[in-house]
Amino acid sequence: GSPFQEHRFQIQRLMRAFKASLTPSGQILLWEYLSGWKELIKFMDSLGAAFGLVSRETQSKIGIMEQHQSGEHGHHYRTVQSMVAFELARGLVGFQSLPEDQPPSGCRTLLRLHRALKWLELFLHKLSTSRKDGAPSQMCAEAYREALAPYHRWWVRQAVALAFLALPSRQELYRLLCPEGEHQGQALLLGALGSISQVYNITQEVFASHQMLDLP
Ligand code: 1Q0
């Protein structure tokens, strides 16, 4: 294939990444989880400049996680569970705001991605069950209102609303998602959705069990 192939978004790769992040014992592997997000960034970048802000914000969160992973205590950042245990034990979670000179914790950073994963789950569900005349911009906005807007400042909500208007039509979106056709695209969406939901639910349980669902 083309030498540039790995730069193109592939929904199969997205699905594989989130699937691979789940171990049989219910641990979530962070490297695989983040590689799923990197695949999503490729998709966002293929949507054009209107999604630059969202893409850069996602990259910045991934970057913070990777800093932790390559740091002195990197081996504690192999799974969601080991990261939570480590940051809890060391008092690094940041239940109150951390001092400025300290990097954002892995837990509060992952929580941002985790909430965004809910947005994705809702959106993919809407898209995969939508009718031919459905408008992706509306599906995005509904999912956003439910999953993310409550956590975002006013200016972010305005910027995101503008980005949604720049989304392509449903037909074009399916073509980008899966050039092999809408029928296959839908099957792949459902597959991806299954893994994403599982990963979301496990992370949610871990965070809820430590009262970590609203870290500043
Ligand atoms: C395709 C359209 C994607 C739009 C998704 C809506 C998410 C908007 C997020 C915009 C955030 C930009 C401004 C900064 C926000 C931060 O304040 C906020 C909180 O962090 P902090 O440190 O201030 O407390 N940050 C976040 O909430 C992180 C958000 C991460 C971005 C989530 C992007 C979700 C994108 C998914 C990929 C779209 C692919 C759709 C189709 C996929 C098909 C398989």
PDB file of N, CA and C and ligand atoms in Angstrom, residues 9 11 14 37 40 43-44 47 51 53-54 57-58 61 108 112-113 116 119-120 123-124 140 144 148 151-153 155-156 160 164 167 177 189, ligand 1:
ATOM      1  N   PHE A   9      -7.137   7.968   8.550  1.00  0.00           N
ATOM      2  CA  PHE A   9      -8.017   7.371   9.548  1.00  0.00           C
ATOM      3  C   PHE A   9      -8.573   6.046   9.043  1.00  0.00           C
ATOM      4  N   ILE A  11     -11.406   3.224  10.538  1.00  0.00           N
ATOM      5  CA  ILE A  11     -12.298   2.864  11.631  1.00  0.00           C
ATOM      6  C   ILE A  11     -11.931   1.493  12.216  1.00  0.00           C
ATOM      7  N   LEU A  14      -9.406   2.107  14.792  1.00  0.00           N
ATOM      8  CA  LEU A  14     -10.042   2.682  15.973  1.00  0.00           C
ATOM      9  C   LEU A  14     -10.636   1.574  16.842  1.00  0.00           C
ATOM     10  N   TRP A  37      -7.485   7.213  20.674  1.00  0.00           N
ATOM     11  CA  TRP A  37      -7.681   8.663  20.564  1.00  0.00           C
ATOM     12  C   TRP A  37      -6.879   9.266  19.418  1.00  0.00           C
ATOM     13  N   LEU A  40      -8.694   8.895  16.326  1.00  0.00           N
ATOM     14  CA  LEU A  40      -9.778   9.874  16.235  1.00  0.00           C
ATOM     15  C   LEU A  40      -9.272  11.249  15.807  1.00  0.00           C
ATOM     16  N   PHE A  43      -9.105  11.452  12.190  1.00  0.00           N
ATOM     17  CA  PHE A  43     -10.411  11.690  11.595  1.00  0.00           C
ATOM     18  C   PHE A  43     -10.787  13.168  11.690  1.00  0.00           C
ATOM     19  N   MET A  44     -10.582  13.731  12.880  1.00  0.00           N
ATOM     20  CA  MET A  44     -10.900  15.149  13.053  1.00  0.00           C
ATOM     21  C   MET A  44     -10.109  16.003  12.077  1.00  0.00           C
ATOM     22  N   LEU A  47     -11.430  16.389   8.725  1.00  0.00           N
ATOM     23  CA  LEU A  47     -12.652  17.191   8.609  1.00  0.00           C
ATOM     24  C   LEU A  47     -12.352  18.663   8.347  1.00  0.00           C
ATOM     25  N   PHE A  51     -12.030  22.035  12.873  1.00  0.00           N
ATOM     26  CA  PHE A  51     -11.881  21.128  13.999  1.00  0.00           C
ATOM     27  C   PHE A  51     -10.500  21.200  14.636  1.00  0.00           C
ATOM     28  N   LEU A  53      -9.269  23.323  16.807  1.00  0.00           N
ATOM     29  CA  LEU A  53      -9.287  23.540  18.259  1.00  0.00           C
ATOM     30  C   LEU A  53      -9.528  22.224  19.001  1.00  0.00           C
ATOM     31  N   VAL A  54     -10.517  21.478  18.537  1.00  0.00           N
ATOM     32  CA  VAL A  54     -10.848  20.208  19.187  1.00  0.00           C
ATOM     33  C   VAL A  54      -9.681  19.236  19.063  1.00  0.00           C
ATOM     34  N   GLU A  57      -6.772  20.328  21.325  1.00  0.00           N
ATOM     35  CA  GLU A  57      -7.099  20.061  22.731  1.00  0.00           C
ATOM     36  C   GLU A  57      -6.946  18.565  23.039  1.00  0.00           C
ATOM     37  N   THR A  58      -7.383  17.731  22.115  1.00  0.00           N
ATOM     38  CA  THR A  58      -7.245  16.284  22.323  1.00  0.00           C
ATOM     39  C   THR A  58      -5.764  15.904  22.365  1.00  0.00           C
ATOM     40  N   LYS A  61      -4.194  16.789  25.689  1.00  0.00           N
ATOM     41  CA  LYS A  61      -4.496  15.832  26.761  1.00  0.00           C
ATOM     42  C   LYS A  61      -3.695  14.542  26.592  1.00  0.00           C
ATOM     43  N   ARG A 108      -7.016  13.461  36.435  1.00  0.00           N
ATOM     44  CA  ARG A 108      -7.901  14.545  35.987  1.00  0.00           C
ATOM     45  C   ARG A 108      -7.825  14.705  34.462  1.00  0.00           C
ATOM     46  N   ARG A 112     -11.032  13.994  31.492  1.00  0.00           N
ATOM     47  CA  ARG A 112     -11.472  14.834  30.369  1.00  0.00           C
ATOM     48  C   ARG A 112     -11.683  13.994  29.109  1.00  0.00           C
ATOM     49  N   LEU A 113     -10.745  13.087  28.853  1.00  0.00           N
ATOM     50  CA  LEU A 113     -10.900  12.218  27.686  1.00  0.00           C
ATOM     51  C   LEU A 113     -12.079  11.267  27.878  1.00  0.00           C
ATOM     52  N   ALA A 116     -15.249  12.895  27.102  1.00  0.00           N
ATOM     53  CA  ALA A 116     -15.363  13.048  25.648  1.00  0.00           C
ATOM     54  C   ALA A 116     -15.706  11.713  24.991  1.00  0.00           C
ATOM     55  N   TRP A 119     -19.286  11.407  24.912  1.00  0.00           N
ATOM     56  CA  TRP A 119     -19.816  12.147  23.766  1.00  0.00           C
ATOM     57  C   TRP A 119     -19.759  11.275  22.508  1.00  0.00           C
ATOM     58  N   LEU A 120     -18.594  10.657  22.290  1.00  0.00           N
ATOM     59  CA  LEU A 120     -18.416   9.832  21.093  1.00  0.00           C
ATOM     60  C   LEU A 120     -19.396   8.665  21.075  1.00  0.00           C
ATOM     61  N   PHE A 123     -22.772   9.968  20.171  1.00  0.00           N
ATOM     62  CA  PHE A 123     -22.821  10.396  18.773  1.00  0.00           C
ATOM     63  C   PHE A 123     -22.825   9.194  17.823  1.00  0.00           C
ATOM     64  N   LEU A 124     -21.948   8.235  18.069  1.00  0.00           N
ATOM     65  CA  LEU A 124     -21.882   7.069  17.186  1.00  0.00           C
ATOM     66  C   LEU A 124     -23.179   6.278  17.242  1.00  0.00           C
ATOM     67  N   CYS A 140     -24.455  15.566  16.758  1.00  0.00           N
ATOM     68  CA  CYS A 140     -23.287  16.005  17.517  1.00  0.00           C
ATOM     69  C   CYS A 140     -23.695  16.953  18.635  1.00  0.00           C
ATOM     70  N   TYR A 144     -23.374  16.408  22.573  1.00  0.00           N
ATOM     71  CA  TYR A 144     -22.530  17.364  23.292  1.00  0.00           C
ATOM     72  C   TYR A 144     -23.275  17.965  24.483  1.00  0.00           C
ATOM     73  N   LEU A 148     -20.931  16.690  27.440  1.00  0.00           N
ATOM     74  CA  LEU A 148     -19.757  17.549  27.651  1.00  0.00           C
ATOM     75  C   LEU A 148     -20.072  18.993  28.029  1.00  0.00           C
ATOM     76  N   TYR A 151     -19.605  20.593  31.422  1.00  0.00           N
ATOM     77  CA  TYR A 151     -18.245  20.730  31.967  1.00  0.00           C
ATOM     78  C   TYR A 151     -17.449  21.824  31.264  1.00  0.00           C
ATOM     79  N   HIS A 152     -18.044  22.471  30.275  1.00  0.00           N
ATOM     80  CA  HIS A 152     -17.287  23.430  29.478  1.00  0.00           C
ATOM     81  C   HIS A 152     -17.691  24.866  29.763  1.00  0.00           C
ATOM     82  N   ARG A 153     -16.706  25.756  29.682  1.00  0.00           N
ATOM     83  CA  ARG A 153     -16.975  27.180  29.841  1.00  0.00           C
ATOM     84  C   ARG A 153     -17.760  27.700  28.640  1.00  0.00           C
ATOM     85  N   TRP A 155     -17.277  30.117  26.440  1.00  0.00           N
ATOM     86  CA  TRP A 155     -16.636  30.336  25.142  1.00  0.00           C
ATOM     87  C   TRP A 155     -16.348  29.018  24.438  1.00  0.00           C
ATOM     88  N   VAL A 156     -16.073  27.981  25.210  1.00  0.00           N
ATOM     89  CA  VAL A 156     -15.831  26.669  24.588  1.00  0.00           C
ATOM     90  C   VAL A 156     -17.121  26.164  23.936  1.00  0.00           C
ATOM     91  N   VAL A 160     -17.476  25.252  19.998  1.00  0.00           N
ATOM     92  CA  VAL A 160     -17.849  23.907  19.585  1.00  0.00           C
ATOM     93  C   VAL A 160     -19.107  23.952  18.713  1.00  0.00           C
ATOM     94  N   PHE A 164     -19.525  22.361  14.883  1.00  0.00           N
ATOM     95  CA  PHE A 164     -20.552  21.395  14.467  1.00  0.00           C
ATOM     96  C   PHE A 164     -21.200  21.801  13.143  1.00  0.00           C
ATOM     97  N   LEU A 167     -19.641  20.423  10.027  1.00  0.00           N
ATOM     98  CA  LEU A 167     -19.632  18.979   9.757  1.00  0.00           C
ATOM     99  C   LEU A 167     -20.247  18.673   8.393  1.00  0.00           C
ATOM    100  N   LEU A 177     -15.891   7.773   6.862  1.00  0.00           N
ATOM    101  CA  LEU A 177     -15.738   6.736   7.881  1.00  0.00           C
ATOM    102  C   LEU A 177     -15.388   5.398   7.254  1.00  0.00           C
ATOM    103  N   LEU A 189     -19.220   0.705  12.648  1.00  0.00           N
ATOM    104  CA  LEU A 189     -19.579   1.650  13.703  1.00  0.00           C
ATOM    105  C   LEU A 189     -20.085   0.911  14.932  1.00  0.00           C
TER     106      LEU A 189
HETATM  107  C1  1Q0 B   1     -16.302  15.773  15.020  1.00  0.00           C
HETATM  108  C2  1Q0 B   1     -16.610  16.810  16.015  1.00  0.00           C
HETATM  109  C3  1Q0 B   1     -15.976  16.640  17.296  1.00  0.00           C
HETATM  110  C4  1Q0 B   1     -16.491  17.541  18.346  1.00  0.00           C
HETATM  111  C5  1Q0 B   1     -16.490  16.943  19.681  1.00  0.00           C
HETATM  112  C6  1Q0 B   1     -16.902  17.831  20.778  1.00  0.00           C
HETATM  113  C7  1Q0 B   1     -15.849  18.017  21.790  1.00  0.00           C
HETATM  114  C8  1Q0 B   1     -15.457  19.419  21.952  1.00  0.00           C
HETATM  115  C9  1Q0 B   1     -14.301  19.659  22.840  1.00  0.00           C
HETATM  116  C10 1Q0 B   1     -13.637  20.952  22.589  1.00  0.00           C
HETATM  117  C11 1Q0 B   1     -12.634  21.342  23.551  1.00  0.00           C
HETATM  118  C12 1Q0 B   1     -11.798  22.522  23.157  1.00  0.00           C
HETATM  119  C13 1Q0 B   1     -11.575  23.541  24.194  1.00  0.00           C
HETATM  120  C14 1Q0 B   1     -11.050  23.128  25.523  1.00  0.00           C
HETATM  121  C15 1Q0 B   1     -11.795  22.493  26.421  1.00  0.00           C
HETATM  122  C16 1Q0 B   1     -11.295  22.186  27.799  1.00  0.00           C
HETATM  123  O1  1Q0 B   1     -11.670  23.211  28.670  1.00  0.00           O
HETATM  124  C17 1Q0 B   1     -11.857  20.860  28.269  1.00  0.00           C
HETATM  125  C18 1Q0 B   1     -11.611  20.633  29.746  1.00  0.00           C
HETATM  126  O2  1Q0 B   1     -10.245  20.529  29.995  1.00  0.00           O
HETATM  127  P1  1Q0 B   1      -9.619  21.452  31.147  1.00  0.00           P
HETATM  128  O3  1Q0 B   1      -8.162  21.091  31.192  1.00  0.00           O
HETATM  129  O4  1Q0 B   1      -9.864  22.890  30.749  1.00  0.00           O
HETATM  130  O5  1Q0 B   1     -10.352  21.109  32.409  1.00  0.00           O
HETATM  131  N1  1Q0 B   1     -11.271  19.797  27.519  1.00  0.00           N
HETATM  132  C19 1Q0 B   1     -11.962  18.721  27.170  1.00  0.00           C
HETATM  133  O6  1Q0 B   1     -13.124  18.565  27.480  1.00  0.00           O
HETATM  134  C20 1Q0 B   1     -11.250  17.654  26.386  1.00  0.00           C
HETATM  135  C21 1Q0 B   1     -12.012  17.353  25.160  1.00  0.00           C
HETATM  136  C22 1Q0 B   1     -11.294  16.438  24.266  1.00  0.00           C
HETATM  137  C23 1Q0 B   1     -11.810  16.523  22.868  1.00  0.00           C
HETATM  138  C24 1Q0 B   1     -12.846  15.539  22.520  1.00  0.00           C
HETATM  139  C25 1Q0 B   1     -12.959  15.323  21.085  1.00  0.00           C
HETATM  140  C26 1Q0 B   1     -13.907  14.302  20.696  1.00  0.00           C
HETATM  141  C27 1Q0 B   1     -13.727  13.993  19.292  1.00  0.00           C
HETATM  142  C28 1Q0 B   1     -13.977  12.898  18.722  1.00  0.00           C
HETATM  143  C29 1Q0 B   1     -13.651  12.554  17.353  1.00  0.00           C
HETATM  144  C30 1Q0 B   1     -14.662  12.872  16.370  1.00  0.00           C
HETATM  145  C31 1Q0 B   1     -14.886  11.786  15.439  1.00  0.00           C
HETATM  146  C32 1Q0 B   1     -16.305  11.574  15.133  1.00  0.00           C
HETATM  147  C33 1Q0 B   1     -16.581  10.422  14.274  1.00  0.00           C
HETATM  148  C34 1Q0 B   1     -15.861   9.212  14.642  1.00  0.00           C
HETATM  149  C35 1Q0 B   1     -16.191   8.108  13.776  1.00  0.00           C
HETATM  150  C36 1Q0 B   1     -15.677   6.811  14.215  1.00  0.00           C
END
